[in-house]
Amino acid sequence: SGGRQVAAQACLFLAAKVEEQTLRIDRVVGECHAVRYGERKERLAPDSAAFLDAKASVLEYERVLLYSVNYDFDILNLLPVHYLEPILRKLRHIGVGDDSNFSQQCWNFIQDSHRTNLGLQFSPKKIASACVFLAFFKLRTLPTDKTTLKNTFEILSISQRTLNTICFHMAELYVEMKARHNAALLYDLHAKGHVPTELYDRSRLAFADPASSSSNQPPPPAKKPKLDPAAAA
């Protein structure tokens, strides 16, 4: 268990270097200790022997990682966020999604996707496209014009099956988090067939509030788009 924890910290520290992000080893060790033990243990003092030993172990494992990959880093845009701006740029070119709130919603969904295992199942571009779709759905701003809608899904380039699977995993995350601010989103996704009834029923229980009333029911669902049959799988 301890070895896995050290390995995870070393990977995090090395990844920050690869991405050219400033992340001090002291912060990595301190925050990982806090996340692992929470309130069960006090935070490590930077000058304590335990802290110094932990830091030395992480630095040692970092060298093991470097030797393992032979210092060969093929740095590619492998995260969904790297594909977001190109997608948004194309959408703005056809007059869609041209506001900061839409961009922020896309970003929020992409950040939430990192809490799932979607990165092990789908390409970053597919995840980014699905997050853009979720932003459309949440804001209920999907184009109503057939030509614009067709062009939108040509830009997203994602199949119905892939889209539904990603929507399912994201919805499952929000149910587990009891993210009530996304209750209307799950209502719409279920109403239009993007998430199954079983998951929607679970969301109703997770989001249940004894103080809620019929006046707090989700608004009418958004209109379901029709994907272009030629969209890529």
PDB file of C-alpha atoms in Angstrom:
ATOM      1  CA  SER A   1       0.000   0.000   0.000  1.00  0.00           C
ATOM      2  CA  GLY A   2       2.784   2.413   0.940  1.00  0.00           C
ATOM      3  CA  GLY A   3       4.624   1.611  -2.264  1.00  0.00           C
ATOM      4  CA  ARG A   4       1.583   2.442  -4.360  1.00  0.00           C
ATOM      5  CA  GLN A   5       1.162   5.729  -2.528  1.00  0.00           C
ATOM      6  CA  VAL A   6       4.774   6.693  -3.172  1.00  0.00           C
ATOM      7  CA  ALA A   7       4.486   5.677  -6.811  1.00  0.00           C
ATOM      8  CA  ALA A   8       1.351   7.787  -7.243  1.00  0.00           C
ATOM      9  CA  GLN A   9       3.048  10.833  -5.730  1.00  0.00           C
ATOM     10  CA  ALA A  10       6.104  10.352  -7.914  1.00  0.00           C
ATOM     11  CA  CYS A  11       3.908  10.096 -11.031  1.00  0.00           C
ATOM     12  CA  LEU A  12       2.068  13.274 -10.052  1.00  0.00           C
ATOM     13  CA  PHE A  13       5.304  15.151  -9.408  1.00  0.00           C
ATOM     14  CA  LEU A  14       6.849  13.984 -12.697  1.00  0.00           C
ATOM     15  CA  ALA A  15       3.666  14.730 -14.680  1.00  0.00           C
ATOM     16  CA  ALA A  16       3.724  18.308 -13.387  1.00  0.00           C
ATOM     17  CA  LYS A  17       7.245  18.681 -14.740  1.00  0.00           C
ATOM     18  CA  VAL A  18       6.284  17.222 -18.112  1.00  0.00           C
ATOM     19  CA  GLU A  19       3.354  19.637 -18.365  1.00  0.00           C
ATOM     20  CA  GLU A  20       5.618  22.498 -17.210  1.00  0.00           C
ATOM     21  CA  GLN A  21       3.450  23.205 -14.178  1.00  0.00           C
ATOM     22  CA  THR A  22       4.973  24.559 -10.991  1.00  0.00           C
ATOM     23  CA  LEU A  23       4.428  21.968  -8.274  1.00  0.00           C
ATOM     24  CA  ARG A  24       6.860  21.738  -5.378  1.00  0.00           C
ATOM     25  CA  ILE A  25       7.689  18.339  -3.922  1.00  0.00           C
ATOM     26  CA  ASP A  26       6.767  19.607  -0.447  1.00  0.00           C
ATOM     27  CA  ARG A  27       3.241  20.373  -1.607  1.00  0.00           C
ATOM     28  CA  VAL A  28       2.859  16.997  -3.319  1.00  0.00           C
ATOM     29  CA  VAL A  29       3.880  15.111  -0.188  1.00  0.00           C
ATOM     30  CA  GLY A  30       1.849  17.295   2.170  1.00  0.00           C
ATOM     31  CA  GLU A  31      -1.376  17.299   0.146  1.00  0.00           C
ATOM     32  CA  CYS A  32      -1.225  13.578  -0.652  1.00  0.00           C
ATOM     33  CA  HIS A  33      -0.751  12.807   3.037  1.00  0.00           C
ATOM     34  CA  ALA A  34      -3.761  14.993   3.883  1.00  0.00           C
ATOM     35  CA  VAL A  35      -5.934  13.323   1.210  1.00  0.00           C
ATOM     36  CA  ARG A  36      -4.917   9.840   2.321  1.00  0.00           C
ATOM     37  CA  TYR A  37      -5.434  10.266   6.059  1.00  0.00           C
ATOM     38  CA  GLY A  38      -7.840  13.197   6.298  1.00  0.00           C
ATOM     39  CA  GLU A  39      -8.615  14.073   9.894  1.00  0.00           C
ATOM     40  CA  ARG A  40      -7.305  10.772  11.212  1.00  0.00           C
ATOM     41  CA  LYS A  41      -3.785  12.176  11.361  1.00  0.00           C
ATOM     42  CA  GLU A  42      -2.321  15.624  11.735  1.00  0.00           C
ATOM     43  CA  ARG A  43      -0.656  17.210   8.720  1.00  0.00           C
ATOM     44  CA  LEU A  44       3.040  16.444   8.434  1.00  0.00           C
ATOM     45  CA  ALA A  45       5.324  19.200   9.624  1.00  0.00           C
ATOM     46  CA  PRO A  46       7.775  20.165   6.827  1.00  0.00           C
ATOM     47  CA  ASP A  47      10.740  19.750   9.172  1.00  0.00           C
ATOM     48  CA  SER A  48       9.639  16.421  10.648  1.00  0.00           C
ATOM     49  CA  ALA A  49      11.536  13.196  10.041  1.00  0.00           C
ATOM     50  CA  ALA A  50       8.423  11.538   8.573  1.00  0.00           C
ATOM     51  CA  PHE A  51       8.026  14.355   6.048  1.00  0.00           C
ATOM     52  CA  LEU A  52      11.689  14.238   5.016  1.00  0.00           C
ATOM     53  CA  ASP A  53      11.556  10.444   4.637  1.00  0.00           C
ATOM     54  CA  ALA A  54       8.397  10.674   2.525  1.00  0.00           C
ATOM     55  CA  LYS A  55       9.955  13.314   0.303  1.00  0.00           C
ATOM     56  CA  ALA A  56      13.111  11.250  -0.165  1.00  0.00           C
ATOM     57  CA  SER A  57      11.025   8.195  -1.109  1.00  0.00           C
ATOM     58  CA  VAL A  58       9.094  10.171  -3.748  1.00  0.00           C
ATOM     59  CA  LEU A  59      12.289  11.574  -5.268  1.00  0.00           C
ATOM     60  CA  GLU A  60      13.831   8.100  -5.327  1.00  0.00           C
ATOM     61  CA  TYR A  61      10.795   6.645  -7.074  1.00  0.00           C
ATOM     62  CA  GLU A  62      10.857   9.519  -9.556  1.00  0.00           C
ATOM     63  CA  ARG A  63      14.339   8.356 -10.618  1.00  0.00           C
ATOM     64  CA  VAL A  64      12.970   4.831 -11.018  1.00  0.00           C
ATOM     65  CA  LEU A  65      10.264   6.174 -13.328  1.00  0.00           C
ATOM     66  CA  LEU A  66      12.768   8.143 -15.370  1.00  0.00           C
ATOM     67  CA  TYR A  67      14.971   5.088 -15.829  1.00  0.00           C
ATOM     68  CA  SER A  68      11.929   2.977 -16.699  1.00  0.00           C
ATOM     69  CA  VAL A  69      10.900   5.266 -19.578  1.00  0.00           C
ATOM     70  CA  ASN A  70      14.535   5.898 -20.520  1.00  0.00           C
ATOM     71  CA  TYR A  71      13.926   9.650 -20.162  1.00  0.00           C
ATOM     72  CA  ASP A  72      11.808   9.438 -23.327  1.00  0.00           C
ATOM     73  CA  PHE A  73       8.715  11.642 -23.079  1.00  0.00           C
ATOM     74  CA  ASP A  74       6.528  11.751 -26.145  1.00  0.00           C
ATOM     75  CA  ILE A  75       4.518  14.801 -25.121  1.00  0.00           C
ATOM     76  CA  LEU A  76       1.243  14.857 -27.010  1.00  0.00           C
ATOM     77  CA  ASN A  77      -2.065  16.606 -26.412  1.00  0.00           C
ATOM     78  CA  LEU A  78      -3.617  13.620 -24.713  1.00  0.00           C
ATOM     79  CA  LEU A  79      -6.150  15.383 -22.498  1.00  0.00           C
ATOM     80  CA  PRO A  80      -9.718  16.301 -23.497  1.00  0.00           C
ATOM     81  CA  VAL A  81      -9.077  19.957 -22.658  1.00  0.00           C
ATOM     82  CA  HIS A  82      -6.512  20.153 -25.457  1.00  0.00           C
ATOM     83  CA  TYR A  83      -9.266  19.374 -27.959  1.00  0.00           C
ATOM     84  CA  LEU A  84     -11.814  21.756 -26.498  1.00  0.00           C
ATOM     85  CA  GLU A  85     -10.656  25.021 -28.028  1.00  0.00           C
ATOM     86  CA  PRO A  86     -10.413  23.641 -31.605  1.00  0.00           C
ATOM     87  CA  ILE A  87     -13.976  22.308 -31.269  1.00  0.00           C
ATOM     88  CA  LEU A  88     -15.261  25.594 -29.869  1.00  0.00           C
ATOM     89  CA  ARG A  89     -13.502  27.523 -32.618  1.00  0.00           C
ATOM     90  CA  LYS A  90     -15.259  25.480 -35.288  1.00  0.00           C
ATOM     91  CA  LEU A  91     -18.601  25.879 -33.532  1.00  0.00           C
ATOM     92  CA  ARG A  92     -18.168  29.652 -33.330  1.00  0.00           C
ATOM     93  CA  HIS A  93     -17.447  29.661 -37.045  1.00  0.00           C
ATOM     94  CA  ILE A  94     -20.992  28.386 -37.675  1.00  0.00           C
ATOM     95  CA  GLY A  95     -22.459  30.753 -35.091  1.00  0.00           C
ATOM     96  CA  VAL A  96     -22.876  28.279 -32.224  1.00  0.00           C
ATOM     97  CA  GLY A  97     -21.658  28.403 -28.620  1.00  0.00           C
ATOM     98  CA  ASP A  98     -20.213  31.881 -28.907  1.00  0.00           C
ATOM     99  CA  ASP A  99     -20.320  32.968 -25.259  1.00  0.00           C
ATOM    100  CA  SER A 100     -18.141  32.596 -22.175  1.00  0.00           C
ATOM    101  CA  ASN A 101     -20.797  30.752 -20.165  1.00  0.00           C
ATOM    102  CA  PHE A 102     -20.935  27.966 -22.735  1.00  0.00           C
ATOM    103  CA  SER A 103     -17.142  27.648 -22.764  1.00  0.00           C
ATOM    104  CA  GLN A 104     -17.091  27.519 -18.967  1.00  0.00           C
ATOM    105  CA  GLN A 105     -19.718  24.766 -18.895  1.00  0.00           C
ATOM    106  CA  CYS A 106     -17.648  22.727 -21.359  1.00  0.00           C
ATOM    107  CA  TRP A 107     -14.601  23.206 -19.165  1.00  0.00           C
ATOM    108  CA  ASN A 108     -16.545  22.166 -16.054  1.00  0.00           C
ATOM    109  CA  PHE A 109     -17.712  18.927 -17.656  1.00  0.00           C
ATOM    110  CA  ILE A 110     -14.197  18.113 -18.844  1.00  0.00           C
ATOM    111  CA  GLN A 111     -12.845  18.640 -15.336  1.00  0.00           C
ATOM    112  CA  ASP A 112     -15.562  16.363 -13.958  1.00  0.00           C
ATOM    113  CA  SER A 113     -14.698  13.707 -16.542  1.00  0.00           C
ATOM    114  CA  HIS A 114     -11.298  13.309 -14.882  1.00  0.00           C
ATOM    115  CA  ARG A 115     -13.127  11.816 -11.878  1.00  0.00           C
ATOM    116  CA  THR A 116     -14.259   8.897 -14.023  1.00  0.00           C
ATOM    117  CA  ASN A 117     -12.436   6.160 -15.933  1.00  0.00           C
ATOM    118  CA  LEU A 118     -13.553   7.546 -19.301  1.00  0.00           C
ATOM    119  CA  GLY A 119      -9.938   8.259 -20.196  1.00  0.00           C
ATOM    120  CA  LEU A 120      -9.311   4.493 -20.214  1.00  0.00           C
ATOM    121  CA  GLN A 121     -12.176   3.808 -22.614  1.00  0.00           C
ATOM    122  CA  PHE A 122     -12.372   6.687 -25.076  1.00  0.00           C
ATOM    123  CA  SER A 123     -10.065   9.039 -26.897  1.00  0.00           C
ATOM    124  CA  PRO A 124      -9.638  12.537 -25.447  1.00  0.00           C
ATOM    125  CA  LYS A 125     -11.323  14.017 -28.510  1.00  0.00           C
ATOM    126  CA  LYS A 126     -14.467  11.908 -27.993  1.00  0.00           C
ATOM    127  CA  ILE A 127     -14.621  12.902 -24.332  1.00  0.00           C
ATOM    128  CA  ALA A 128     -14.245  16.566 -25.265  1.00  0.00           C
ATOM    129  CA  SER A 129     -17.016  16.268 -27.855  1.00  0.00           C
ATOM    130  CA  ALA A 130     -19.356  14.608 -25.363  1.00  0.00           C
ATOM    131  CA  CYS A 131     -18.631  17.325 -22.788  1.00  0.00           C
ATOM    132  CA  VAL A 132     -19.527  19.971 -25.367  1.00  0.00           C
ATOM    133  CA  PHE A 133     -22.774  18.096 -26.000  1.00  0.00           C
ATOM    134  CA  LEU A 134     -23.494  18.036 -22.259  1.00  0.00           C
ATOM    135  CA  ALA A 135     -22.918  21.787 -22.109  1.00  0.00           C
ATOM    136  CA  PHE A 136     -25.454  22.242 -24.921  1.00  0.00           C
ATOM    137  CA  PHE A 137     -27.892  20.058 -23.019  1.00  0.00           C
ATOM    138  CA  LYS A 138     -27.372  21.732 -19.654  1.00  0.00           C
ATOM    139  CA  LEU A 139     -27.839  25.229 -21.108  1.00  0.00           C
ATOM    140  CA  ARG A 140     -30.528  24.008 -23.534  1.00  0.00           C
ATOM    141  CA  THR A 141     -28.875  25.798 -26.415  1.00  0.00           C
ATOM    142  CA  LEU A 142     -28.746  23.050 -29.018  1.00  0.00           C
ATOM    143  CA  PRO A 143     -29.374  24.573 -32.451  1.00  0.00           C
ATOM    144  CA  THR A 144     -32.954  24.224 -33.628  1.00  0.00           C
ATOM    145  CA  ASP A 145     -32.131  24.797 -37.271  1.00  0.00           C
ATOM    146  CA  LYS A 146     -31.637  21.412 -38.964  1.00  0.00           C
ATOM    147  CA  THR A 147     -28.681  22.504 -41.057  1.00  0.00           C
ATOM    148  CA  THR A 148     -26.891  24.083 -38.111  1.00  0.00           C
ATOM    149  CA  LEU A 149     -27.616  21.046 -35.952  1.00  0.00           C
ATOM    150  CA  LYS A 150     -26.215  18.743 -38.629  1.00  0.00           C
ATOM    151  CA  ASN A 151     -23.077  20.878 -38.911  1.00  0.00           C
ATOM    152  CA  THR A 152     -22.727  20.884 -35.130  1.00  0.00           C
ATOM    153  CA  PHE A 153     -22.632  17.097 -34.918  1.00  0.00           C
ATOM    154  CA  GLU A 154     -20.285  16.890 -37.864  1.00  0.00           C
ATOM    155  CA  ILE A 155     -17.899  19.018 -35.810  1.00  0.00           C
ATOM    156  CA  LEU A 156     -18.412  16.877 -32.702  1.00  0.00           C
ATOM    157  CA  SER A 157     -17.885  13.734 -34.789  1.00  0.00           C
ATOM    158  CA  ILE A 158     -19.232  11.276 -32.239  1.00  0.00           C
ATOM    159  CA  SER A 159     -21.614   8.344 -32.608  1.00  0.00           C
ATOM    160  CA  GLN A 160     -24.849   7.956 -30.680  1.00  0.00           C
ATOM    161  CA  ARG A 161     -23.513   4.870 -28.917  1.00  0.00           C
ATOM    162  CA  THR A 162     -20.307   6.570 -27.755  1.00  0.00           C
ATOM    163  CA  LEU A 163     -22.213   9.685 -26.728  1.00  0.00           C
ATOM    164  CA  ASN A 164     -24.729   7.735 -24.654  1.00  0.00           C
ATOM    165  CA  THR A 165     -21.981   5.743 -22.928  1.00  0.00           C
ATOM    166  CA  ILE A 166     -20.082   8.872 -21.926  1.00  0.00           C
ATOM    167  CA  CYS A 167     -23.307  10.564 -20.798  1.00  0.00           C
ATOM    168  CA  PHE A 168     -24.069   7.506 -18.669  1.00  0.00           C
ATOM    169  CA  HIS A 169     -20.703   7.624 -16.901  1.00  0.00           C
ATOM    170  CA  MET A 170     -20.980  11.363 -16.294  1.00  0.00           C
ATOM    171  CA  ALA A 171     -24.529  10.998 -14.982  1.00  0.00           C
ATOM    172  CA  GLU A 172     -23.410   8.149 -12.728  1.00  0.00           C
ATOM    173  CA  LEU A 173     -20.696  10.424 -11.333  1.00  0.00           C
ATOM    174  CA  TYR A 174     -23.226  13.129 -10.492  1.00  0.00           C
ATOM    175  CA  VAL A 175     -25.480  10.611  -8.791  1.00  0.00           C
ATOM    176  CA  GLU A 176     -22.585   9.378  -6.648  1.00  0.00           C
ATOM    177  CA  MET A 177     -21.640  12.979  -5.842  1.00  0.00           C
ATOM    178  CA  LYS A 178     -25.278  13.857  -5.127  1.00  0.00           C
ATOM    179  CA  ALA A 179     -24.744  16.895  -7.338  1.00  0.00           C
ATOM    180  CA  ARG A 180     -28.262  18.327  -7.115  1.00  0.00           C
ATOM    181  CA  HIS A 181     -27.344  21.254  -9.373  1.00  0.00           C
ATOM    182  CA  ASN A 182     -27.329  18.739 -12.228  1.00  0.00           C
ATOM    183  CA  ALA A 183     -30.758  17.284 -11.434  1.00  0.00           C
ATOM    184  CA  ALA A 184     -32.402  19.010 -14.401  1.00  0.00           C
ATOM    185  CA  LEU A 185     -29.591  17.818 -16.673  1.00  0.00           C
ATOM    186  CA  LEU A 186     -30.175  14.184 -15.708  1.00  0.00           C
ATOM    187  CA  TYR A 187     -33.920  14.688 -16.139  1.00  0.00           C
ATOM    188  CA  ASP A 188     -33.356  15.904 -19.696  1.00  0.00           C
ATOM    189  CA  LEU A 189     -30.822  13.193 -20.520  1.00  0.00           C
ATOM    190  CA  HIS A 190     -33.213  10.489 -19.335  1.00  0.00           C
ATOM    191  CA  ALA A 191     -36.191  12.035 -21.124  1.00  0.00           C
ATOM    192  CA  LYS A 192     -34.290  11.941 -24.392  1.00  0.00           C
ATOM    193  CA  GLY A 193     -32.864   8.444 -23.968  1.00  0.00           C
ATOM    194  CA  HIS A 194     -29.254   9.286 -23.154  1.00  0.00           C
ATOM    195  CA  VAL A 195     -29.319   7.640 -19.711  1.00  0.00           C
ATOM    196  CA  PRO A 196     -31.346   4.571 -18.645  1.00  0.00           C
ATOM    197  CA  THR A 197     -34.347   4.683 -16.337  1.00  0.00           C
ATOM    198  CA  GLU A 198     -32.541   2.734 -13.602  1.00  0.00           C
ATOM    199  CA  LEU A 199     -29.873   5.434 -13.304  1.00  0.00           C
ATOM    200  CA  TYR A 200     -32.433   8.225 -13.432  1.00  0.00           C
ATOM    201  CA  ASP A 201     -34.407   6.580 -10.617  1.00  0.00           C
ATOM    202  CA  ARG A 202     -31.209   6.433  -8.575  1.00  0.00           C
ATOM    203  CA  SER A 203     -30.644  10.123  -9.239  1.00  0.00           C
ATOM    204  CA  ARG A 204     -34.118  10.968  -7.947  1.00  0.00           C
ATOM    205  CA  LEU A 205     -33.276   9.231  -4.678  1.00  0.00           C
ATOM    206  CA  ALA A 206     -29.822  10.808  -4.473  1.00  0.00           C
ATOM    207  CA  PHE A 207     -31.154  14.307  -5.139  1.00  0.00           C
ATOM    208  CA  ALA A 208     -34.225  13.890  -2.924  1.00  0.00           C
ATOM    209  CA  ASP A 209     -34.865  16.785  -0.566  1.00  0.00           C
ATOM    210  CA  PRO A 210     -37.590  16.505   2.109  1.00  0.00           C
ATOM    211  CA  ALA A 211     -38.190  20.245   1.781  1.00  0.00           C
ATOM    212  CA  SER A 212     -38.790  20.088  -1.962  1.00  0.00           C
ATOM    213  CA  SER A 213     -42.248  20.427  -3.450  1.00  0.00           C
ATOM    214  CA  SER A 214     -43.938  20.057  -6.829  1.00  0.00           C
ATOM    215  CA  SER A 215     -42.932  23.622  -7.634  1.00  0.00           C
ATOM    216  CA  ASN A 216     -39.306  22.493  -7.597  1.00  0.00           C
ATOM    217  CA  GLN A 217     -39.712  19.829 -10.259  1.00  0.00           C
ATOM    218  CA  PRO A 218     -37.271  19.960 -13.204  1.00  0.00           C
ATOM    219  CA  PRO A 219     -38.342  22.124 -16.143  1.00  0.00           C
ATOM    220  CA  PRO A 220     -39.477  20.557 -19.433  1.00  0.00           C
ATOM    221  CA  PRO A 221     -36.807  18.473 -21.179  1.00  0.00           C
ATOM    222  CA  ALA A 222     -34.670  19.791 -23.985  1.00  0.00           C
ATOM    223  CA  LYS A 223     -35.299  18.736 -27.553  1.00  0.00           C
ATOM    224  CA  LYS A 224     -33.382  15.614 -28.502  1.00  0.00           C
ATOM    225  CA  PRO A 225     -30.972  16.110 -31.410  1.00  0.00           C
ATOM    226  CA  LYS A 226     -30.671  13.614 -34.229  1.00  0.00           C
ATOM    227  CA  LEU A 227     -27.140  12.556 -34.924  1.00  0.00           C
ATOM    228  CA  ASP A 228     -25.850  12.492 -38.461  1.00  0.00           C
ATOM    229  CA  PRO A 229     -25.633   8.822 -39.553  1.00  0.00           C
ATOM    230  CA  ALA A 230     -22.270   9.613 -41.105  1.00  0.00           C
ATOM    231  CA  ALA A 231     -20.806  10.715 -37.750  1.00  0.00           C
ATOM    232  CA  ALA A 232     -17.646   8.883 -36.780  1.00  0.00           C
ATOM    233  CA  ALA A 233     -17.862   6.094 -34.230  1.00  0.00           C
TER     234      ALA A 233
END
